[in-house]
Coordinates of C-alpha atoms in Angstrom, one line a residue:
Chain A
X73 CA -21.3 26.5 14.9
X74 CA -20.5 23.2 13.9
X75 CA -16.5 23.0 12.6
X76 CA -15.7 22.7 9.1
X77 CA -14.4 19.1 7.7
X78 CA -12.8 18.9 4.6
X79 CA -15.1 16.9 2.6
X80 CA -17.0 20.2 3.1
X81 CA -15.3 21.5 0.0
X82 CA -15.8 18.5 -2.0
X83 CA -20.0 19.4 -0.7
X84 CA -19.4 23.1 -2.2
X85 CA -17.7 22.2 -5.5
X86 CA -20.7 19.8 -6.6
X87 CA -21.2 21.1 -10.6
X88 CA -17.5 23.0 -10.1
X89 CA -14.9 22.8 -12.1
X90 CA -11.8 21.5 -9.9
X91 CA -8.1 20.4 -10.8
X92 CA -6.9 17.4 -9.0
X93 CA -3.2 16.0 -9.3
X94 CA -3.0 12.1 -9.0
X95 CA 0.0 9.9 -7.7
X96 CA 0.9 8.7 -11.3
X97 CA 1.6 12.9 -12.4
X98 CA -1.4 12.8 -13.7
X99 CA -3.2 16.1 -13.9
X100 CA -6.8 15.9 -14.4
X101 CA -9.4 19.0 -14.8
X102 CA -13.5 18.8 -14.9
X103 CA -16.6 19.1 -13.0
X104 CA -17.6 17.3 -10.0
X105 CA -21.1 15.6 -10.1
X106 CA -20.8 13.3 -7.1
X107 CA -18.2 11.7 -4.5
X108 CA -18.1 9.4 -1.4
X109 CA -16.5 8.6 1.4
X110 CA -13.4 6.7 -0.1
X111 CA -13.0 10.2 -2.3
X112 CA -14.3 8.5 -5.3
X113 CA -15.4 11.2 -7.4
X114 CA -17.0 11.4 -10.9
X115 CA -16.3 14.3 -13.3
X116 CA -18.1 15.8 -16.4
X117 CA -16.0 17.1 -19.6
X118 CA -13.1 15.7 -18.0
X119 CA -9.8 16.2 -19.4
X120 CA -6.2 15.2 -18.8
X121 CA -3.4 17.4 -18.6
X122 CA 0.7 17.4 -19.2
X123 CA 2.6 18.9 -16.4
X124 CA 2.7 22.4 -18.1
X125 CA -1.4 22.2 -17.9
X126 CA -1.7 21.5 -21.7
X127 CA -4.0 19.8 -22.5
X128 CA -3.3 16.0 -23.6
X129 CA -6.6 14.4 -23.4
X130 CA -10.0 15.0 -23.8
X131 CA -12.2 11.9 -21.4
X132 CA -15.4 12.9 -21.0
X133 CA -17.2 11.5 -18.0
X134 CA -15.2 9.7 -15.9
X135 CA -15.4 7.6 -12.5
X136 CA -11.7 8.8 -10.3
X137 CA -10.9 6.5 -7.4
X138 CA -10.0 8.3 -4.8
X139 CA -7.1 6.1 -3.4
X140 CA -5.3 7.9 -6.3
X141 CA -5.5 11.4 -5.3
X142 CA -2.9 14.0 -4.0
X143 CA -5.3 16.5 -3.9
X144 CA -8.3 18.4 -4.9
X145 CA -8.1 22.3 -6.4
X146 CA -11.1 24.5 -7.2
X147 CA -10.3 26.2 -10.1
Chain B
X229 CA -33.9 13.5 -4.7
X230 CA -31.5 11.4 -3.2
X231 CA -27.9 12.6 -4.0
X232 CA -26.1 10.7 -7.5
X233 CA -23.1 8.8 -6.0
X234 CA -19.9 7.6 -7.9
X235 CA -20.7 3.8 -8.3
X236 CA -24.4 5.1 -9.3
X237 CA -22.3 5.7 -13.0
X238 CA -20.9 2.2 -12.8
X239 CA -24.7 0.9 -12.4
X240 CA -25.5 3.3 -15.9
X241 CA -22.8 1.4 -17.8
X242 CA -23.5 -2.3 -17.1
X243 CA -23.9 -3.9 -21.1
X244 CA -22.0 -0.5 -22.0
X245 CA -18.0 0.2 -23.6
X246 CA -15.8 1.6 -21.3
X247 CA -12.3 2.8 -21.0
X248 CA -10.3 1.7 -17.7
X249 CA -7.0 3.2 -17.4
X250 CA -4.9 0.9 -14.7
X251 CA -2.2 2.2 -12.4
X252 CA 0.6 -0.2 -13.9
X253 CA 0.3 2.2 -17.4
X254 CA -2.4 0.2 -18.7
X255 CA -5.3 1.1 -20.5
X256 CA -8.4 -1.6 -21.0
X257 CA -11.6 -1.4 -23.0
X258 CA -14.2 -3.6 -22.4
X259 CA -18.4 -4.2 -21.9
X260 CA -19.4 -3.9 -18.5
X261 CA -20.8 -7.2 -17.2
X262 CA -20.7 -7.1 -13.5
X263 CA -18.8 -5.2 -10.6
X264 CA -19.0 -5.0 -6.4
X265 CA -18.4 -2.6 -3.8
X266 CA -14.3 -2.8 -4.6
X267 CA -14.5 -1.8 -7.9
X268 CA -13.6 -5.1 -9.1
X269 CA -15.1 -4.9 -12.5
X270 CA -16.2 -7.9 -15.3
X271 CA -15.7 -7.0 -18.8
X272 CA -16.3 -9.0 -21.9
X273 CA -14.8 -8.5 -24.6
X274 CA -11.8 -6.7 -23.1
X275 CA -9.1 -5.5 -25.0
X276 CA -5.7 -3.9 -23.8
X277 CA -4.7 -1.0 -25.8
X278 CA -1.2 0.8 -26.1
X279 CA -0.5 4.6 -24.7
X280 CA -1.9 5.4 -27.9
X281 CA -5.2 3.7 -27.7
X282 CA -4.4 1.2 -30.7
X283 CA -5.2 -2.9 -29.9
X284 CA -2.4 -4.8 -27.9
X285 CA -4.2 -7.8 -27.2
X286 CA -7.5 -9.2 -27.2
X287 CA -8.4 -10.9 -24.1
X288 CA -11.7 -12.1 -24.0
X289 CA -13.6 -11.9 -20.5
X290 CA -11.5 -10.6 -17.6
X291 CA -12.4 -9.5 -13.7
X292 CA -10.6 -7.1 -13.1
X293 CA -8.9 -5.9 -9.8
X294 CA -10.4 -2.7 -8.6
X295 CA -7.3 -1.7 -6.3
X296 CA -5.6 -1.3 -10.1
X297 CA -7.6 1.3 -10.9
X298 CA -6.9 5.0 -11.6
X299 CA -10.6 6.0 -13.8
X300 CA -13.5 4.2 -15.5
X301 CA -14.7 6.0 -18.2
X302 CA -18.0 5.4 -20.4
X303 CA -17.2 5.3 -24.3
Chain C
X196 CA -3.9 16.8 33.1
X197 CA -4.9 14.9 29.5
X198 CA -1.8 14.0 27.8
X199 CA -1.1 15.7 24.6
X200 CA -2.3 13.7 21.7
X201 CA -0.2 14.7 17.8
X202 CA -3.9 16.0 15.9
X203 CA -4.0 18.2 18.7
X204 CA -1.2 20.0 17.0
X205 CA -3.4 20.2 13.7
X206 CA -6.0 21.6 16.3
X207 CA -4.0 24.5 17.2
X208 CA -2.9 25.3 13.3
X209 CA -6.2 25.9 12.4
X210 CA -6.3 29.5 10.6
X211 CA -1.8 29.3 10.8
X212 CA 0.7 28.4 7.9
X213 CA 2.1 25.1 7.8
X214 CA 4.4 23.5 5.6
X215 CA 3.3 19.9 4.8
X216 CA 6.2 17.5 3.3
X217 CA 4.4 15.1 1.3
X218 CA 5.5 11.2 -0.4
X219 CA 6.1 12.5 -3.6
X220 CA 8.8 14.8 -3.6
X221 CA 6.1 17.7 -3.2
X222 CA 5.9 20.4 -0.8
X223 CA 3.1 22.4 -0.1
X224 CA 2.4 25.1 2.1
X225 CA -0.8 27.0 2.7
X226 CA -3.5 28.1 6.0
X227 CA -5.0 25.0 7.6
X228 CA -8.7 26.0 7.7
X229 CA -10.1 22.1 8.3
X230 CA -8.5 18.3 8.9
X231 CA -10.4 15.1 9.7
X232 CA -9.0 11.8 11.6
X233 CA -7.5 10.7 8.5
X234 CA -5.1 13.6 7.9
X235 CA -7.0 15.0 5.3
X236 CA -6.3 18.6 5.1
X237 CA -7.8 21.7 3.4
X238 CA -5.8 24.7 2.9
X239 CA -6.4 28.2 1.7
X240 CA -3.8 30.2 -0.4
X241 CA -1.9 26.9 -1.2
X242 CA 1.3 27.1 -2.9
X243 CA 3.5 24.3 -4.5
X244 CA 7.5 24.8 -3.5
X245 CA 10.5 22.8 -5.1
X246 CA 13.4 21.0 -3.4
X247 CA 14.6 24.5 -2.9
X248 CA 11.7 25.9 -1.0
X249 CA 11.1 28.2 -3.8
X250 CA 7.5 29.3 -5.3
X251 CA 6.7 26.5 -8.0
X252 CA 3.0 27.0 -8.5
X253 CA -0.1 28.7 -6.7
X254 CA -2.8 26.6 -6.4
X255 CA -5.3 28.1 -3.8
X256 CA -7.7 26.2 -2.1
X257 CA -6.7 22.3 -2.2
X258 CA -8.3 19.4 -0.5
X259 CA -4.8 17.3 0.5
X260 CA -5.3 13.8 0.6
X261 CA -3.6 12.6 4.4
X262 CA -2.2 9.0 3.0
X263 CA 0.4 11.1 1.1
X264 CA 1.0 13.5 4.1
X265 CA 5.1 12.5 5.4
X266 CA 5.2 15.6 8.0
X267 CA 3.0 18.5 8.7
X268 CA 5.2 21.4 10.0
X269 CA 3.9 24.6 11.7
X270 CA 5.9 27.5 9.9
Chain D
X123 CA -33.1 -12.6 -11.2
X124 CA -30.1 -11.9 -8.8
X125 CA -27.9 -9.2 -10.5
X126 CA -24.6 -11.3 -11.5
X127 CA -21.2 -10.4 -9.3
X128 CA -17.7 -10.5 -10.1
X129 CA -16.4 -13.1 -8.3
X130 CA -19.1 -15.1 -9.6
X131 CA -16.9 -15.4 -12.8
X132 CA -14.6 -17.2 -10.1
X133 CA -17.2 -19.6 -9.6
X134 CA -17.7 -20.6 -13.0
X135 CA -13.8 -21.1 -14.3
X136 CA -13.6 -23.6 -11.1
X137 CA -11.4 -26.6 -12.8
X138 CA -10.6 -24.6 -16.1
X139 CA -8.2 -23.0 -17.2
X140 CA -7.6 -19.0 -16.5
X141 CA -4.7 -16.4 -17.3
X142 CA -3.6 -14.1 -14.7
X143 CA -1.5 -10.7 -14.9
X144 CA 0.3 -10.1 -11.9
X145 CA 1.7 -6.5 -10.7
X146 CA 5.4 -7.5 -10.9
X147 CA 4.8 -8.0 -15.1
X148 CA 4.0 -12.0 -14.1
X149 CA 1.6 -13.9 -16.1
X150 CA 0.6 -17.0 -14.9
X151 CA -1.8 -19.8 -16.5
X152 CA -3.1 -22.6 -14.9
X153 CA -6.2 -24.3 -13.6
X154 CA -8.5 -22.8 -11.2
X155 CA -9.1 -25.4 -7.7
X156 CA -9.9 -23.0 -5.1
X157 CA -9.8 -19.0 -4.6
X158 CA -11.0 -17.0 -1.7
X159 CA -13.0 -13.9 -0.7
X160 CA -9.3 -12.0 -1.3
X161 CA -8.9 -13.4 -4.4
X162 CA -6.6 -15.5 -3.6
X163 CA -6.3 -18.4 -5.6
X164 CA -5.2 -22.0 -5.7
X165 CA -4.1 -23.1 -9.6
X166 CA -2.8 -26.5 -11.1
X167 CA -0.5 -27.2 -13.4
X168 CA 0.8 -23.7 -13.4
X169 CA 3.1 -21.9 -15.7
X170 CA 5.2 -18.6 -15.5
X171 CA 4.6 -17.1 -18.9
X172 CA 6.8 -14.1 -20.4
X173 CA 5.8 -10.8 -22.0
X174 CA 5.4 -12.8 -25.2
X175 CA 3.3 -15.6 -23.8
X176 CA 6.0 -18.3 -23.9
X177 CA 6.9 -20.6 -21.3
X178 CA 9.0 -19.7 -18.6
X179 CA 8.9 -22.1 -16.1
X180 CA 6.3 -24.6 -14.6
X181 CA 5.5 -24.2 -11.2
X182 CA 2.9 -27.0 -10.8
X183 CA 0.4 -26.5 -8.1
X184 CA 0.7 -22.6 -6.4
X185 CA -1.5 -20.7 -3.9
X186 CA -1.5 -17.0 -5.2
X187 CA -2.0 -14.1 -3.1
X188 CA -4.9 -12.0 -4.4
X189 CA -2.9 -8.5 -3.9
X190 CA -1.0 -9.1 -6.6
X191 CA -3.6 -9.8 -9.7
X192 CA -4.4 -7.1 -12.1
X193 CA -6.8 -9.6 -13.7
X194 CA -8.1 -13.2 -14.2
X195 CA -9.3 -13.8 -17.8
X196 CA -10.7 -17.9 -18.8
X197 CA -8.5 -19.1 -21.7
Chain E
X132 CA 4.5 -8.6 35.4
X133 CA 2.8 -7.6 32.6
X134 CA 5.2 -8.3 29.7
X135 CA 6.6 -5.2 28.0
X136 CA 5.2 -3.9 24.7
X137 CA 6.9 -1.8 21.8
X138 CA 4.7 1.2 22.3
X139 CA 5.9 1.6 26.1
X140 CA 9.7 2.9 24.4
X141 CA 7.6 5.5 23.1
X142 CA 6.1 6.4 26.7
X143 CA 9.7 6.0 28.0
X144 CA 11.3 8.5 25.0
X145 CA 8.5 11.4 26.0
X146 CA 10.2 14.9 26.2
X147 CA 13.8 13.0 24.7
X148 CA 15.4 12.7 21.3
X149 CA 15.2 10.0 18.9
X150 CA 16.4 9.5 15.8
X151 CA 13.6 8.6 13.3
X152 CA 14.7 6.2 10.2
X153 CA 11.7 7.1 7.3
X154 CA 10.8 5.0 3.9
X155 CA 11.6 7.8 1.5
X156 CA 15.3 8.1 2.9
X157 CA 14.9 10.5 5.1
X158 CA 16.7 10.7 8.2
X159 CA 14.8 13.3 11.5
X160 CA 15.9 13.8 14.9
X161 CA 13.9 15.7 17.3
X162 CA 12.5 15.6 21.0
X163 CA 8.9 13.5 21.4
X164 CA 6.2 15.6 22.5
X165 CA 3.3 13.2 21.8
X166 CA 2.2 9.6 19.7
X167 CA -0.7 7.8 19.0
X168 CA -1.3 4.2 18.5
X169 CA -0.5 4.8 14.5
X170 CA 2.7 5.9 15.7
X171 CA 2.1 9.2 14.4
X172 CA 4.7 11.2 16.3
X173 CA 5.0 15.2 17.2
X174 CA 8.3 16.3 17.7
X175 CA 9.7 19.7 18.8
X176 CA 13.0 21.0 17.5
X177 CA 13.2 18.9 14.7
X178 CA 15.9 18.5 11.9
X179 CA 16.2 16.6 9.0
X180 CA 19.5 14.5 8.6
X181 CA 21.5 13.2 5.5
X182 CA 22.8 9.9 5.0
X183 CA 26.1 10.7 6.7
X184 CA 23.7 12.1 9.8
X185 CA 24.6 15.8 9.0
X186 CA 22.2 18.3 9.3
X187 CA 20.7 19.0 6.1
X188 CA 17.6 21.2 7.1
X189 CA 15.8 22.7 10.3
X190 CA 12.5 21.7 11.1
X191 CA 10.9 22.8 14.1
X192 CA 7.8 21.2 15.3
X193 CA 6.7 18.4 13.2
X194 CA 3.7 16.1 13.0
X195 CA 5.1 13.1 11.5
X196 CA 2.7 10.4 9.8
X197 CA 3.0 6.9 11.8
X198 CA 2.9 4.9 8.3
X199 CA 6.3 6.5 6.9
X200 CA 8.5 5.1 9.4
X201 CA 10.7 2.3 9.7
X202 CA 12.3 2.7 13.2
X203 CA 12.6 5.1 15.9
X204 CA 15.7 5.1 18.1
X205 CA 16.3 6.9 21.3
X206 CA 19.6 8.9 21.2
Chain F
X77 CA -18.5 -31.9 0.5
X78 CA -17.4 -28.4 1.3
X79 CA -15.8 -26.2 -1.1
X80 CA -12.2 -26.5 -1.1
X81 CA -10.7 -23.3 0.4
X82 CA -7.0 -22.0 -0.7
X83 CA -5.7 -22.0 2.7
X84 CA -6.2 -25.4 2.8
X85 CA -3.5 -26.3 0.3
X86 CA -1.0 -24.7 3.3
X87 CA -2.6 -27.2 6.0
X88 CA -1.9 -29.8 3.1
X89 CA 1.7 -28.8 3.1
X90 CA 3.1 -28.5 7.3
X91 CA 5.8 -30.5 7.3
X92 CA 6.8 -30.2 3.8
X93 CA 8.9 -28.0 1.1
X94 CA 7.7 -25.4 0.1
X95 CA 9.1 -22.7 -2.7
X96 CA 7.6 -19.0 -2.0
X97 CA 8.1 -16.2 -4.9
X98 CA 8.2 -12.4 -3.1
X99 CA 7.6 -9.2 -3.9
X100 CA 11.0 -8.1 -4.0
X101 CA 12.6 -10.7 -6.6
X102 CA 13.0 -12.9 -4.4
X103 CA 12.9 -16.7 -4.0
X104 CA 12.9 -18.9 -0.8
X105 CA 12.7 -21.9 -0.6
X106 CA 11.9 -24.3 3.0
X107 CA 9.5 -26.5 5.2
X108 CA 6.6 -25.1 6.3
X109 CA 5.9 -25.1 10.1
X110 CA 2.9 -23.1 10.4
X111 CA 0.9 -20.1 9.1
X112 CA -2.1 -17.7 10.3
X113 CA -4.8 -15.9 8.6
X114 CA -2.3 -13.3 7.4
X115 CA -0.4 -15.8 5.5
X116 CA 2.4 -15.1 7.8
X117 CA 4.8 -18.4 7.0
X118 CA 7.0 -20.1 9.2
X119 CA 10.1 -21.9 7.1
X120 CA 12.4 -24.3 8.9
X121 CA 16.0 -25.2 6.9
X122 CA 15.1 -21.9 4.8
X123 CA 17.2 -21.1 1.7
X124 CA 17.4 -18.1 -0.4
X125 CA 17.9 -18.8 -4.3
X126 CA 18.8 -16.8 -6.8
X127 CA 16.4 -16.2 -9.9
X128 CA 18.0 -19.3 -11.6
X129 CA 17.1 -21.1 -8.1
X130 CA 20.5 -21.4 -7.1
X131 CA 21.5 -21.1 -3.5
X132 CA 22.0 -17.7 -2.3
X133 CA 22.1 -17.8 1.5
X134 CA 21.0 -20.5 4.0
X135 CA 18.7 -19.0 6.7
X136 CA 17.9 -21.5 9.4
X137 CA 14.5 -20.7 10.7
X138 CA 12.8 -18.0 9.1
X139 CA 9.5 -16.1 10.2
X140 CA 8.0 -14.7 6.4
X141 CA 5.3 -11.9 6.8
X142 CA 2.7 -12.8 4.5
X143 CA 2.0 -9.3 2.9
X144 CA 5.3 -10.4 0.9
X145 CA 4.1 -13.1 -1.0
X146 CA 3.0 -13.4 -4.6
X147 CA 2.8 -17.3 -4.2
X148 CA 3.5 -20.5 -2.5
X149 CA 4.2 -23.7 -4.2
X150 CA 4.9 -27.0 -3.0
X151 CA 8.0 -28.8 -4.5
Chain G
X120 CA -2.3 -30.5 21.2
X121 CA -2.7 -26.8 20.2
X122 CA -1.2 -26.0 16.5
X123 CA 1.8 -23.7 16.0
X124 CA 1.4 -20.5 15.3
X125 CA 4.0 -18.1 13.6
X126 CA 4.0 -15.5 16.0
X127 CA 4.9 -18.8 18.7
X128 CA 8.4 -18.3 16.9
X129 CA 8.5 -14.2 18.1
X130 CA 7.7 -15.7 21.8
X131 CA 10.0 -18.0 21.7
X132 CA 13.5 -15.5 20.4
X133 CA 12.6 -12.8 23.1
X134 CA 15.9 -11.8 24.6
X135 CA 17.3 -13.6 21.8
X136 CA 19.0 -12.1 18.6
X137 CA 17.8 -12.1 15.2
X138 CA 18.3 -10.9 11.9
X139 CA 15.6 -8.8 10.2
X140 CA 15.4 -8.6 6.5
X141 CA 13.5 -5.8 5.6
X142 CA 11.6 -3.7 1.9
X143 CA 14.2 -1.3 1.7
X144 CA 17.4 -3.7 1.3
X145 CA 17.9 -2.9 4.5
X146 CA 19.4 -6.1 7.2
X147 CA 19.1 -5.2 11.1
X148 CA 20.3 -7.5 14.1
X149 CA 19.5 -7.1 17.6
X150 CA 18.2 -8.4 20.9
X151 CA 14.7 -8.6 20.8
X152 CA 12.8 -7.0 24.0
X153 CA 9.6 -6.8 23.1
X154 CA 6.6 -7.6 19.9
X155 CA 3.0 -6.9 19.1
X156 CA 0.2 -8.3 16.7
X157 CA 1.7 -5.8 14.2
X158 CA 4.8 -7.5 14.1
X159 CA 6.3 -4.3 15.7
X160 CA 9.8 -5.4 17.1
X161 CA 12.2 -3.4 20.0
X162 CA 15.7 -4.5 19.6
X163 CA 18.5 -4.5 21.7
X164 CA 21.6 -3.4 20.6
X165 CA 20.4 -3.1 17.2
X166 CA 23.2 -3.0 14.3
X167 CA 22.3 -2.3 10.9
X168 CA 24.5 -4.4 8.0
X169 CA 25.0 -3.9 4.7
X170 CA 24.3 -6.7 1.8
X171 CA 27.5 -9.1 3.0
X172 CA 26.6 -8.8 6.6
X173 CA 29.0 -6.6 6.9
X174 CA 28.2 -3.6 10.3
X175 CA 27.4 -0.3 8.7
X176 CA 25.9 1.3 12.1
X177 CA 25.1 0.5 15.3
X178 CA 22.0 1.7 16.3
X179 CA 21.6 0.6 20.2
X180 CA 17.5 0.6 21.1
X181 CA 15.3 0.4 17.9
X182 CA 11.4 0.2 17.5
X183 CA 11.0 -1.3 14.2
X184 CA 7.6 -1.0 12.7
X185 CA 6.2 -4.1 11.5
X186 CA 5.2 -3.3 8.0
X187 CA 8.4 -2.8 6.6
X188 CA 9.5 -6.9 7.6
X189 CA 10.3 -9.1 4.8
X190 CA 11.4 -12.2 7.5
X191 CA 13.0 -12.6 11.0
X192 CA 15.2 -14.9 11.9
X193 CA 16.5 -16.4 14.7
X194 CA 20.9 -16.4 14.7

């Protein structure tokens, strides 16, 4: 059996809701529609958070670049 | 059906408004005119707006960096 | 005999708790269940600790970015 | 038609005048000569602008480092 | 002779302690187990130092990320 | 006639002064002996100023990594 | 005759000391031993000084990793 890699998850949470915490503490919930290799991801209903998980924002869709990411949380 | 991919939603919004916030606490509004494989995006029209989304400056046509960016969001 | 190479330790922490150290004053522990050549880990039952080691936030499965990664430390 | 590019804006400001915001809260005017596949760029008659767009200093002919630019905009 | 290179002190500090000086102001010393040409280093018994080089927290084995460090120095 | 290329403007100026603004506020001022790709400068006779362009240290021969620089100007 | 390149200098200061201004306000002087394309540096003797020059601690052999080197220069 092949070993998992972790843009596995990234694969499994296509049309998921997922939380992902930035560099710039900057929370930001919604739902994956697509990635890439750089972890470029776009998001539906996207919306930002405060650092209590309030929300502060609402975006819509939006186009993430990856560079900026701490990491990715299904929620 | 070949997978949607992140730049596929910059490709949607060429001619279209959208919201780029910046890493350096900036946030710019513009019409998408060109961009490349770095995320270095044209804009016409661009305008840089305050935390609170009201008109700092008008600035015409920029190209912007796409190593600045944190999200590109269609308005 | 091969010498030992450092992402053989990530090898051998597959499935074990680790405590990762990471550039932004954040800890995180969690399982290792996958990493990839650029240090980018997923773990399962995640948790967010402060300066103090103690519980800050639960955040189950995460995808962790590697550029943000100072140590990983088996636990 | 070829689809237009970003640096193609480069192209077309070649011996005009362009504004440039810098990381480090620089602005910079001056006239395009030369700029690179980094975006580095070579300016005339350049001048170190502050916040409010006044004069700072004139630094005459520069080569700037395309790492720093947040964005180029033709005045 | 073929001249010496800086990654040979790292073959030559194998299985000794070194003092590691790190961006974020961090301070570890521990015994090398194993590098890579990243200078990602593994090291057993480690412990994390203050500024006055007492011994502020103990580590264990660590997989230290090659891009955080300024220096490494044998002890 | 080729296209005049930035790095030309540092073949233009071997021999001659040169100020150089840096990332880390500061200025240095010296002549250029050579440069690579990486914009990696070397200064004979180099000087540090102060941001008023006062001197702040002399520095003899100086090897400046290029990643540093914001710009180079010829004075 | 071939042109001078910058890493020439480096060639030319082995077994030679030099100060090393570096991101982190940090000054080091030492003996260098050995250098690579990175601008890795192993020093001899290798003293760290405070902003007047002043020894704050000496740090015998260092491996200095290249991308936290403002300049070196030759004393």
């Amino acid at each position: 059996m092949q070993q998992e890699r972790p843009f596995d998850l990234l694969n499994r949470v296509i049309s998921q809701q997922v939380l992902i915490r930035l560099k710039n503490n900057l929370n930001i919930r919604g739902k994956v529609t697509s990635f890439d290799a750089h972890m470029n991801i776009v998001l539906d209903n996207a919306e930002e958070l405060d650092a209590n998980g309030e929300l502060k924002a609402k975006l819509g869709t939006i186009l993430l670049r990856g560079g900026n990411i701490i990491f990715v949380s299904p929620v």
